[in-house]
Tab-separated table of N, CA and C in Angstrom:
chain	number	residue	atom	x	y	z
A	1	MET	N	121.545	-7.804	54.320
A	1	MET	CA	122.641	-7.009	53.791
A	1	MET	C	122.470	-6.863	52.281
A	2	THR	N	122.787	-5.695	51.767
A	2	THR	CA	122.663	-5.414	50.340
A	2	THR	C	123.996	-4.910	49.803
A	3	GLN	N	124.371	-5.411	48.631
A	3	GLN	CA	125.558	-4.920	47.931
A	3	GLN	C	125.081	-4.117	46.732
A	4	THR	N	125.789	-3.029	46.417
A	4	THR	CA	125.374	-2.130	45.343
A	4	THR	C	126.568	-1.751	44.478
A	5	ARG	N	126.318	-1.680	43.165
A	5	ARG	CA	127.345	-1.225	42.214
A	5	ARG	C	126.681	-0.263	41.234
A	6	LEU	N	127.279	0.897	41.044
A	6	LEU	CA	126.760	1.870	40.091
A	6	LEU	C	126.987	1.350	38.682
A	7	LEU	N	125.908	1.270	37.896
A	7	LEU	CA	126.026	0.895	36.488
A	7	LEU	C	126.240	2.123	35.620
A	8	TYR	N	125.419	3.152	35.854
A	8	TYR	CA	125.484	4.330	34.984
A	8	TYR	C	124.814	5.511	35.670
A	9	ARG	N	125.390	6.690	35.480
A	9	ARG	CA	124.775	7.937	35.946
A	9	ARG	C	124.673	8.869	34.743
A	10	SER	N	123.463	9.319	34.448
A	10	SER	CA	123.246	10.185	33.283
A	10	SER	C	123.616	11.628	33.608
A	11	GLU	N	123.702	12.432	32.561
A	11	GLU	CA	124.037	13.848	32.727
A	11	GLU	C	123.006	14.588	33.571
A	12	ASN	N	121.748	14.142	33.506
A	12	ASN	CA	120.706	14.831	34.277
A	12	ASN	C	120.583	14.312	35.708
A	13	GLY	N	121.411	13.327	36.093
A	13	GLY	CA	121.436	12.860	37.471
A	13	GLY	C	120.718	11.551	37.733
A	14	ASP	N	120.021	10.999	36.734
A	14	ASP	CA	119.437	9.667	36.916
A	14	ASP	C	120.569	8.675	37.119
A	15	GLN	N	120.331	7.651	37.930
A	15	GLN	CA	121.342	6.612	38.058
A	15	GLN	C	120.704	5.239	38.112
A	16	TRP	N	121.463	4.270	37.600
A	16	TRP	CA	121.060	2.877	37.576
A	16	TRP	C	122.076	2.102	38.391
A	17	LEU	N	121.577	1.307	39.329
A	17	LEU	CA	122.428	0.557	40.241
A	17	LEU	C	122.144	-0.932	40.106
A	18	LEU	N	123.186	-1.736	40.133
A	18	LEU	CA	123.027	-3.181	40.223
A	18	LEU	C	123.060	-3.505	41.703
A	19	LYS	N	122.017	-4.161	42.184
A	19	LYS	CA	121.909	-4.439	43.616
A	19	LYS	C	121.743	-5.935	43.849
A	20	ARG	N	122.320	-6.391	44.958
A	20	ARG	CA	122.163	-7.790	45.356
A	20	ARG	C	121.819	-7.832	46.829
A	21	GLU	N	120.675	-8.431	47.123
A	21	GLU	CA	120.279	-8.665	48.506
A	21	GLU	C	120.776	-10.054	48.864
A	22	LEU	N	121.636	-10.142	49.863
A	22	LEU	CA	122.218	-11.436	50.212
A	22	LEU	C	121.160	-12.405	50.725
A	23	GLU	N	120.165	-11.899	51.379
A	23	GLU	CA	119.026	-12.718	51.790
A	23	GLU	C	117.798	-12.079	51.178
A	24	PRO	N	117.148	-12.651	50.271
A	24	PRO	CA	117.115	-14.043	49.821
A	24	PRO	C	117.964	-14.338	48.589
A	25	GLY	N	118.942	-13.524	48.242
A	25	GLY	CA	119.779	-13.769	47.075
A	25	GLY	C	119.238	-13.134	45.808
A	26	ARG	N	118.475	-12.096	45.953
A	26	ARG	CA	117.862	-11.404	44.805
A	26	ARG	C	118.863	-10.434	44.175
A	27	VAL	N	118.944	-10.422	42.838
A	27	VAL	CA	119.774	-9.475	42.089
A	27	VAL	C	118.843	-8.695	41.164
A	28	PHE	N	118.976	-7.364	41.152
A	28	PHE	CA	118.075	-6.535	40.361
A	28	PHE	C	118.736	-5.208	40.030
A	29	VAL	N	118.109	-4.454	39.143
A	29	VAL	CA	118.572	-3.115	38.783
A	29	VAL	C	117.621	-2.110	39.417
A	30	ARG	N	118.191	-1.118	40.068
A	30	ARG	CA	117.384	-0.038	40.640
A	30	ARG	C	117.637	1.234	39.835
A	31	HIS	N	116.550	1.854	39.390
A	31	HIS	CA	116.649	3.159	38.725
A	31	HIS	C	116.252	4.214	39.742
A	32	GLU	N	117.165	5.145	39.984
A	32	GLU	CA	116.898	6.268	40.879
A	32	GLU	C	116.887	7.539	40.034
A	33	PRO	N	115.704	8.101	39.790
A	33	PRO	CA	115.630	9.316	38.971
A	33	PRO	C	116.255	10.502	39.703
A	34	SER	N	116.651	11.500	38.946
A	34	SER	CA	117.211	12.708	39.561
A	34	SER	C	116.125	13.388	40.387
A	35	PRO	N	116.503	14.049	41.463
A	35	PRO	CA	115.505	14.757	42.274
A	35	PRO	C	114.711	15.777	41.455
A	36	ALA	N	115.351	16.398	40.473
A	36	ALA	CA	114.673	17.412	39.654
A	36	ALA	C	113.551	16.820	38.810
A	37	SER	N	113.679	15.552	38.425
A	37	SER	CA	112.653	14.946	37.567
A	37	SER	C	111.404	14.564	38.348
A	38	GLY	N	111.553	14.400	39.650
A	38	GLY	CA	110.403	14.059	40.472
A	38	GLY	C	109.882	12.654	40.264
A	39	GLY	N	110.637	11.819	39.569
A	39	GLY	CA	110.216	10.440	39.330
A	39	GLY	C	110.341	9.579	40.575
A	40	ARG	N	109.949	8.330	40.433
A	40	ARG	CA	109.979	7.392	41.549
A	40	ARG	C	111.048	6.338	41.326
A	41	VAL	N	111.624	5.863	42.413
A	41	VAL	CA	112.600	4.776	42.361
A	41	VAL	C	111.889	3.528	41.859
A	42	ALA	N	112.546	2.797	40.952
A	42	ALA	CA	111.967	1.566	40.406
A	42	ALA	C	112.998	0.449	40.483
A	43	ASP	N	112.577	-0.700	41.001
A	43	ASP	CA	113.404	-1.901	41.020
A	43	ASP	C	112.933	-2.827	39.913
A	44	LEU	N	113.879	-3.290	39.080
A	44	LEU	CA	113.557	-4.146	37.942
A	44	LEU	C	114.386	-5.416	38.007
A	45	GLU	N	113.733	-6.554	37.826
A	45	GLU	CA	114.474	-7.803	37.717
A	45	GLU	C	115.383	-7.708	36.498
A	46	ILE	N	116.490	-8.426	36.500
A	46	ILE	CA	117.478	-8.338	35.423
A	46	ILE	C	116.833	-8.582	34.054
A	47	GLY	N	116.049	-9.631	33.924
A	47	GLY	CA	115.408	-9.939	32.643
A	47	GLY	C	114.479	-8.835	32.188
A	48	GLU	N	113.680	-8.321	33.105
A	48	GLU	CA	112.755	-7.230	32.778
A	48	GLU	C	113.525	-5.995	32.316
A	49	PHE	N	114.612	-5.686	32.985
A	49	PHE	CA	115.438	-4.536	32.616
A	49	PHE	C	115.998	-4.690	31.206
A	50	LEU	N	116.461	-5.893	30.867
A	50	LEU	CA	117.105	-6.111	29.572
A	50	LEU	C	116.124	-6.191	28.405
A	51	ILE	N	114.863	-6.581	28.644
A	51	ILE	CA	113.928	-6.735	27.521
A	51	ILE	C	113.018	-5.529	27.312
A	52	ARG	N	113.182	-4.502	28.114
A	52	ARG	CA	112.365	-3.303	27.919
A	52	ARG	C	112.640	-2.702	26.556
A	53	GLY	N	111.754	-1.860	26.071
A	53	GLY	CA	111.839	-1.315	24.725
A	53	GLY	C	112.946	-0.304	24.489
A	54	VAL	N	113.746	-0.005	25.492
A	54	VAL	CA	114.836	0.960	25.325
A	54	VAL	C	116.174	0.250	25.484
A	55	TYR	N	117.213	0.837	24.905
A	55	TYR	CA	118.553	0.271	25.024
A	55	TYR	C	119.521	1.434	25.151
A	56	GLY	N	119.933	1.697	26.377
A	56	GLY	CA	120.797	2.844	26.626
A	56	GLY	C	122.130	2.440	27.216
A	57	PRO	N	122.920	3.417	27.631
A	57	PRO	CA	124.245	3.136	28.175
A	57	PRO	C	124.202	2.288	29.443
A	58	GLU	N	123.110	2.374	30.185
A	58	GLU	CA	122.976	1.543	31.384
A	58	GLU	C	122.871	0.064	31.013
A	59	HIS	N	122.232	-0.234	29.882
A	59	HIS	CA	122.138	-1.614	29.397
A	59	HIS	C	123.496	-2.101	28.896
A	60	VAL	N	124.184	-1.227	28.178
A	60	VAL	CA	125.519	-1.563	27.667
A	60	VAL	C	126.441	-1.926	28.828
A	61	GLU	N	126.388	-1.153	29.900
A	61	GLU	CA	127.268	-1.408	31.041
A	61	GLU	C	126.919	-2.715	31.736
A	62	LEU	N	125.637	-3.018	31.894
A	62	LEU	CA	125.262	-4.291	32.511
A	62	LEU	C	125.740	-5.458	31.659
A	63	LEU	N	125.555	-5.378	30.358
A	63	LEU	CA	126.011	-6.450	29.471
A	63	LEU	C	127.534	-6.565	29.470
A	64	ARG	N	128.240	-5.437	29.555
A	64	ARG	CA	129.699	-5.472	29.644
A	64	ARG	C	130.136	-6.177	30.921
A	65	LEU	N	129.454	-5.868	32.016
A	65	LEU	CA	129.771	-6.482	33.300
A	65	LEU	C	129.526	-7.988	33.260
A	66	ILE	N	128.404	-8.397	32.687
A	66	ILE	CA	128.112	-9.827	32.550
A	66	ILE	C	129.170	-10.493	31.678
A	67	GLY	N	129.525	-9.853	30.577
A	67	GLY	CA	130.540	-10.399	29.680
A	67	GLY	C	131.898	-10.544	30.337
A	68	SER	N	132.195	-9.681	31.309
A	68	SER	CA	133.492	-9.754	31.983
A	68	SER	C	133.620	-11.011	32.838
A	69	LEU	N	132.514	-11.696	33.077
A	69	LEU	CA	132.552	-12.937	33.853
A	69	LEU	C	133.084	-14.106	33.042
A	70	VAL	N	133.106	-13.941	31.734
A	70	VAL	CA	133.589	-14.985	30.833
A	70	VAL	C	135.083	-14.779	30.616
A	71	ASP	N	135.816	-15.869	30.630
A	71	ASP	CA	137.253	-15.801	30.399
A	71	ASP	C	137.520	-15.195	29.032
A	72	GLN	N	138.223	-14.090	28.990
A	72	GLN	CA	138.459	-13.388	27.732
A	72	GLN	C	139.430	-14.119	26.813
A	73	GLN	N	140.088	-15.164	27.295
A	73	GLN	CA	141.006	-15.920	26.453
A	73	GLN	C	140.309	-17.087	25.775
A	74	GLY	N	139.009	-17.168	25.910
A	74	GLY	CA	138.249	-18.204	25.221
A	74	GLY	C	138.338	-19.568	25.870
A	75	SER	N	138.598	-19.615	27.149
A	75	SER	CA	138.689	-20.886	27.855
A	75	SER	C	137.366	-21.629	27.760
A	76	THR	N	137.449	-22.935	27.577
A	76	THR	CA	136.236	-23.750	27.510
A	76	THR	C	136.029	-24.526	28.800
A	77	THR	N	136.710	-24.120	29.850
A	77	THR	CA	136.558	-24.783	31.136
A	77	THR	C	135.122	-24.628	31.611
A	78	GLU	N	134.531	-25.734	32.028
A	78	GLU	CA	133.163	-25.692	32.532
A	78	GLU	C	133.167	-26.043	34.002
A	79	ARG	N	132.308	-25.378	34.731
A	79	ARG	CA	132.123	-25.711	36.137
A	79	ARG	C	130.974	-26.684	36.246
A	80	THR	N	131.097	-27.623	37.137
A	80	THR	CA	129.984	-28.519	37.404
A	80	THR	C	129.427	-28.185	38.771
A	81	VAL	N	128.135	-28.332	38.888
A	81	VAL	CA	127.458	-28.075	40.141
A	81	VAL	C	127.211	-29.409	40.805
A	82	GLU	N	127.512	-29.480	42.097
A	82	GLU	CA	127.330	-30.724	42.826
A	82	GLU	C	125.899	-31.205	42.669
A	83	GLY	N	125.738	-32.482	42.362
A	83	GLY	CA	124.417	-33.066	42.188
A	83	GLY	C	123.998	-33.184	40.742
A	84	GLU	N	124.791	-32.673	39.815
A	84	GLU	CA	124.444	-32.784	38.385
A	84	GLU	C	125.031	-34.039	37.814
């Protein structure tokens, strides 16, 4: 099973999707070029996507989404993982 969230769609129809495959638990960004551009679909690991030489609105949205996971009130509550 795969879960998908649209990160950004450009004016020319390119779109970037955040995807999660429940098995094996892989999370990645998929770039789907517009049909008019004739490009190929590309899957990029999160780190690879963020360190590429470009920084566009699709990157801003991914970073905003990651930032939304942090308590906006500045909570210092930490979670512990069993076995640590």
